[in-house]
mmCIF file of N, CA and C in Angstrom:
data_model
loop_
_atom_site.group_PDB
_atom_site.id
_atom_site.type_symbol
_atom_site.label_atom_id
_atom_site.label_comp_id
_atom_site.label_asym_id
_atom_site.label_seq_id
_atom_site.Cartn_x
_atom_site.Cartn_y
_atom_site.Cartn_z
ATOM 1 N N MET T 701 -13.710 184.031 94.958
ATOM 2 C CA MET T 701 -14.699 184.153 96.286
ATOM 3 C C MET T 701 -15.677 182.775 95.760
ATOM 4 N N ILE T 702 -15.852 182.975 97.371
ATOM 5 C CA ILE T 702 -16.249 181.849 98.477
ATOM 6 C C ILE T 702 -18.386 181.772 98.154
ATOM 7 N N SER T 703 -18.580 180.923 98.039
ATOM 8 C CA SER T 703 -19.819 180.403 97.922
ATOM 9 C C SER T 703 -20.398 179.522 98.334
ATOM 10 N N ASN T 704 -21.588 179.705 99.496
ATOM 11 C CA ASN T 704 -22.035 178.398 100.258
ATOM 12 C C ASN T 704 -23.324 178.071 99.403
ATOM 13 N N GLY T 705 -23.386 178.117 98.242
ATOM 14 C CA GLY T 705 -24.536 176.985 97.549
ATOM 15 C C GLY T 705 -24.497 176.552 96.538
ATOM 16 N N THR T 706 -25.564 176.758 95.334
ATOM 17 C CA THR T 706 -25.137 176.720 93.898
ATOM 18 C C THR T 706 -25.091 177.859 93.093
ATOM 19 N N LYS T 707 -25.039 177.613 91.705
ATOM 20 C CA LYS T 707 -24.799 178.968 90.966
ATOM 21 C C LYS T 707 -26.483 179.684 91.070
ATOM 22 N N SER T 708 -27.568 179.085 90.984
ATOM 23 C CA SER T 708 -28.535 179.707 91.144
ATOM 24 C C SER T 708 -28.831 180.078 92.690
ATOM 25 N N GLY T 709 -27.840 180.365 93.874
ATOM 26 C CA GLY T 709 -27.891 181.086 94.843
ATOM 27 C C GLY T 709 -28.734 179.722 95.978
ATOM 28 N N LYS T 710 -29.202 178.993 95.610
ATOM 29 C CA LYS T 710 -30.573 178.030 96.151
ATOM 30 C C LYS T 710 -29.270 177.383 97.352
ATOM 31 N N ALA T 711 -29.194 177.516 98.861
ATOM 32 C CA ALA T 711 -28.568 176.865 99.899
ATOM 33 C C ALA T 711 -28.028 175.505 99.318
ATOM 34 N N ILE T 712 -27.303 174.700 99.699
ATOM 35 C CA ILE T 712 -27.250 173.036 99.740
ATOM 36 C C ILE T 712 -27.298 172.956 101.301
ATOM 37 N N GLY T 713 -27.970 171.626 101.596
ATOM 38 C CA GLY T 713 -28.134 171.069 102.554
ATOM 39 C C GLY T 713 -29.415 171.061 103.018
ATOM 40 N N ARG T 714 -29.784 170.560 104.583
ATOM 41 C CA ARG T 714 -30.984 171.047 105.277
ATOM 42 C C ARG T 714 -30.923 172.207 105.996
ATOM 43 N N PRO T 715 -31.873 173.209 106.740
ATOM 44 C CA PRO T 715 -31.740 174.572 107.221
ATOM 45 C C PRO T 715 -31.204 174.462 108.784
ATOM 46 N N ARG T 716 -30.633 174.694 109.301
ATOM 47 C CA ARG T 716 -29.826 174.682 111.389
ATOM 48 C C ARG T 716 -31.300 174.782 111.660
ATOM 49 N N LYS T 717 -30.965 174.083 112.784
ATOM 50 C CA LYS T 717 -31.528 173.881 113.695
ATOM 51 C C LYS T 717 -31.688 174.889 114.628
ATOM 52 N N SER T 718 -32.831 175.656 114.909
ATOM 53 C CA SER T 718 -32.504 176.987 115.853
ATOM 54 C C SER T 718 -33.008 176.540 117.408
ATOM 55 N N ILE T 719 -32.479 175.386 117.872
ATOM 56 C CA ILE T 719 -33.011 175.007 119.415
ATOM 57 C C ILE T 719 -31.842 175.886 120.507
ATOM 58 N N ASP T 720 -31.812 176.773 121.053
ATOM 59 C CA ASP T 720 -31.414 177.403 122.445
ATOM 60 C C ASP T 720 -30.080 176.245 123.336
ATOM 61 N N PHE T 721 -29.644 176.454 123.220
ATOM 62 C CA PHE T 721 -27.916 175.681 123.860
ATOM 63 C C PHE T 721 -28.521 175.477 125.755
ATOM 64 N N THR T 722 -29.107 176.378 126.171
ATOM 65 C CA THR T 722 -30.282 175.966 127.070
ATOM 66 C C THR T 722 -30.762 175.195 127.108
ATOM 67 N N LYS T 723 -31.631 174.379 126.296
ATOM 68 C CA LYS T 723 -32.688 173.951 126.209
ATOM 69 C C LYS T 723 -32.188 172.401 126.131
ATOM 70 N N VAL T 724 -30.596 172.363 124.784
ATOM 71 C CA VAL T 724 -30.060 171.521 125.015
ATOM 72 C C VAL T 724 -29.559 171.362 126.255
ATOM 73 N N LEU T 725 -28.917 171.501 127.227
ATOM 74 C CA LEU T 725 -28.318 171.736 128.164
ATOM 75 C C LEU T 725 -29.069 170.963 129.544
ATOM 76 N N GLU T 726 -30.256 172.170 129.344
ATOM 77 C CA GLU T 726 -31.306 171.410 130.509
ATOM 78 C C GLU T 726 -31.719 169.658 130.168
ATOM 79 N N ALA T 727 -32.153 169.215 128.636
ATOM 80 C CA ALA T 727 -32.570 168.049 128.882
ATOM 81 C C ALA T 727 -31.333 166.911 128.532
ATOM 82 N N PHE T 728 -30.076 167.450 128.413
ATOM 83 C CA PHE T 728 -29.003 166.116 128.738
ATOM 84 C C PHE T 728 -28.880 165.901 130.449
ATOM 85 N N ASN T 729 -29.015 167.125 131.294
ATOM 86 C CA ASN T 729 -28.961 166.964 132.047
ATOM 87 C C ASN T 729 -30.068 166.001 133.157
ATOM 88 N N ARG T 730 -31.176 166.857 132.546
ATOM 89 C CA ARG T 730 -32.282 165.847 133.058
ATOM 90 C C ARG T 730 -32.511 164.585 133.068
ATOM 91 N N VAL T 731 -31.921 163.948 131.839
ATOM 92 C CA VAL T 731 -31.946 162.533 131.286
ATOM 93 C C VAL T 731 -30.773 161.848 131.490
ATOM 94 N N GLU T 732 -30.149 162.144 132.933
ATOM 95 C CA GLU T 732 -29.028 161.328 133.825
ATOM 96 C C GLU T 732 -27.612 161.664 132.649
ATOM 97 N N MET T 733 -27.688 162.488 131.351
ATOM 98 C CA MET T 733 -26.236 162.807 130.943
ATOM 99 C C MET T 733 -26.484 161.170 129.377
ATOM 100 N N ASN T 734 -27.383 161.367 129.346
ATOM 101 C CA ASN T 734 -27.539 159.818 127.724
ATOM 102 C C ASN T 734 -28.138 160.764 126.702
ATOM 103 N N TYR T 735 -27.367 160.485 125.459
ATOM 104 C CA TYR T 735 -27.772 162.026 124.167
ATOM 105 C C TYR T 735 -28.567 160.896 123.443
ATOM 106 N N THR T 736 -29.503 160.051 123.662
ATOM 107 C CA THR T 736 -30.015 159.270 123.139
ATOM 108 C C THR T 736 -30.959 160.116 123.613
ATOM 109 N N ARG T 737 -31.592 159.749 125.331
ATOM 110 C CA ARG T 737 -32.776 159.590 125.808
ATOM 111 C C ARG T 737 -33.077 161.738 124.930
ATOM 112 N N ALA T 738 -31.948 162.438 125.505
ATOM 113 C CA ALA T 738 -32.066 163.824 125.548
ATOM 114 C C ALA T 738 -31.971 164.032 124.791
ATOM 115 N N ALA T 739 -31.819 163.507 123.261
ATOM 116 C CA ALA T 739 -32.831 164.089 121.890
ATOM 117 C C ALA T 739 -34.098 163.811 121.469
ATOM 118 N N ARG T 740 -34.581 162.446 122.140
ATOM 119 C CA ARG T 740 -36.042 162.306 122.241
ATOM 120 C C ARG T 740 -36.580 163.005 122.738
ATOM 121 N N LEU T 741 -36.154 163.447 124.119
ATOM 122 C CA LEU T 741 -36.555 164.215 124.826
ATOM 123 C C LEU T 741 -36.921 166.197 124.416
ATOM 124 N N LEU T 742 -36.098 166.675 123.712
ATOM 125 C CA LEU T 742 -36.109 167.614 122.605
ATOM 126 C C LEU T 742 -36.584 167.416 121.373
ATOM 127 N N THR T 743 -36.632 166.736 120.679
ATOM 128 C CA THR T 743 -38.021 166.300 119.468
ATOM 129 C C THR T 743 -38.980 166.207 120.065
ATOM 130 N N GLU T 744 -39.535 165.855 121.838
ATOM 131 C CA GLU T 744 -40.632 166.071 122.081
ATOM 132 C C GLU T 744 -41.140 167.309 122.865
ATOM 133 N N GLN T 745 -40.066 168.270 123.080
ATOM 134 C CA GLN T 745 -39.894 169.481 123.392
ATOM 135 C C GLN T 745 -40.534 170.470 122.203
ATOM 136 N N THR T 746 -39.591 169.736 120.976
ATOM 137 C CA THR T 746 -39.587 171.484 120.356
ATOM 138 C C THR T 746 -40.148 170.864 118.863
ATOM 139 N N GLY T 747 -40.477 169.610 118.993
ATOM 140 C CA GLY T 747 -41.623 169.472 117.487
ATOM 141 C C GLY T 747 -40.390 169.689 116.412
ATOM 142 N N VAL T 748 -39.449 169.331 116.463
ATOM 143 C CA VAL T 748 -38.334 169.305 115.766
ATOM 144 C C VAL T 748 -37.452 167.956 115.854
ATOM 145 N N LYS T 749 -37.044 167.329 114.578
ATOM 146 C CA LYS T 749 -36.215 166.276 114.719
ATOM 147 C C LYS T 749 -34.733 165.910 115.261
ATOM 148 N N VAL T 750 -34.776 165.614 116.527
ATOM 149 C CA VAL T 750 -32.845 165.747 116.537
ATOM 150 C C VAL T 750 -32.487 164.958 117.338
ATOM 151 N N THR T 751 -31.180 164.644 116.961
ATOM 152 C CA THR T 751 -30.384 163.481 116.764
ATOM 153 C C THR T 751 -29.616 163.200 118.229
ATOM 154 N N PRO T 752 -28.989 162.240 118.200
ATOM 155 C CA PRO T 752 -28.007 162.385 119.186
ATOM 156 C C PRO T 752 -26.746 162.494 119.105
ATOM 157 N N GLY T 753 -26.327 162.701 117.916
ATOM 158 C CA GLY T 753 -25.323 163.575 117.276
ATOM 159 C C GLY T 753 -25.024 165.256 117.552
ATOM 160 N N TYR T 754 -26.824 165.088 117.373
ATOM 161 C CA TYR T 754 -27.137 167.140 117.377
ATOM 162 C C TYR T 754 -26.382 167.101 118.480
ATOM 163 N N VAL T 755 -26.845 166.766 119.742
ATOM 164 C CA VAL T 755 -26.729 166.636 121.503
ATOM 165 C C VAL T 755 -25.155 166.764 121.654
ATOM 166 N N TYR T 756 -24.545 165.679 121.214
ATOM 167 C CA TYR T 756 -23.068 165.434 121.679
ATOM 168 C C TYR T 756 -22.396 166.924 120.910
ATOM 169 N N ASN T 757 -22.873 166.947 119.642
ATOM 170 C CA ASN T 757 -22.107 168.611 118.980
ATOM 171 C C ASN T 757 -22.328 169.554 119.644
ATOM 172 N N GLN T 758 -23.483 169.841 119.881
ATOM 173 C CA GLN T 758 -24.226 171.217 120.599
ATOM 174 C C GLN T 758 -23.088 171.217 122.252
ATOM 175 N N ILE T 759 -23.320 169.992 122.884
ATOM 176 C CA ILE T 759 -22.485 170.424 123.852
ATOM 177 C C ILE T 759 -20.551 170.451 123.904
ATOM 178 N N LYS T 760 -20.063 169.998 123.083
ATOM 179 C CA LYS T 760 -19.049 169.578 122.183
ATOM 180 C C LYS T 760 -18.428 170.678 122.682
ATOM 181 N N ARG T 761 -19.650 171.919 121.140
ATOM 182 C CA ARG T 761 -18.712 173.020 120.848
ATOM 183 C C ARG T 761 -19.254 173.813 121.733
ATOM 184 N N GLY T 762 -20.370 173.768 122.747
ATOM 185 C CA GLY T 762 -20.344 174.606 123.472
ATOM 186 C C GLY T 762 -21.254 175.722 123.061
ATOM 187 N N GLY T 763 -22.358 174.578 121.797
ATOM 188 C CA GLY T 763 -23.579 176.040 121.868
ATOM 189 C C GLY T 763 -23.318 176.333 120.076
#
């Protein structure tokens, strides 16, 4: 049996961010394809702390 948490059932790690992929792409294109500036823009727009690595992974995975 595979478990995605602890013995008590609590999840491990941070909750997933639910930012629409189209918003990520729009922000990335708007700032001339710069991951750092796209992350800053998304953080301002959504109020959720977004890192450049998150933007990179979202674009690489396609959503």
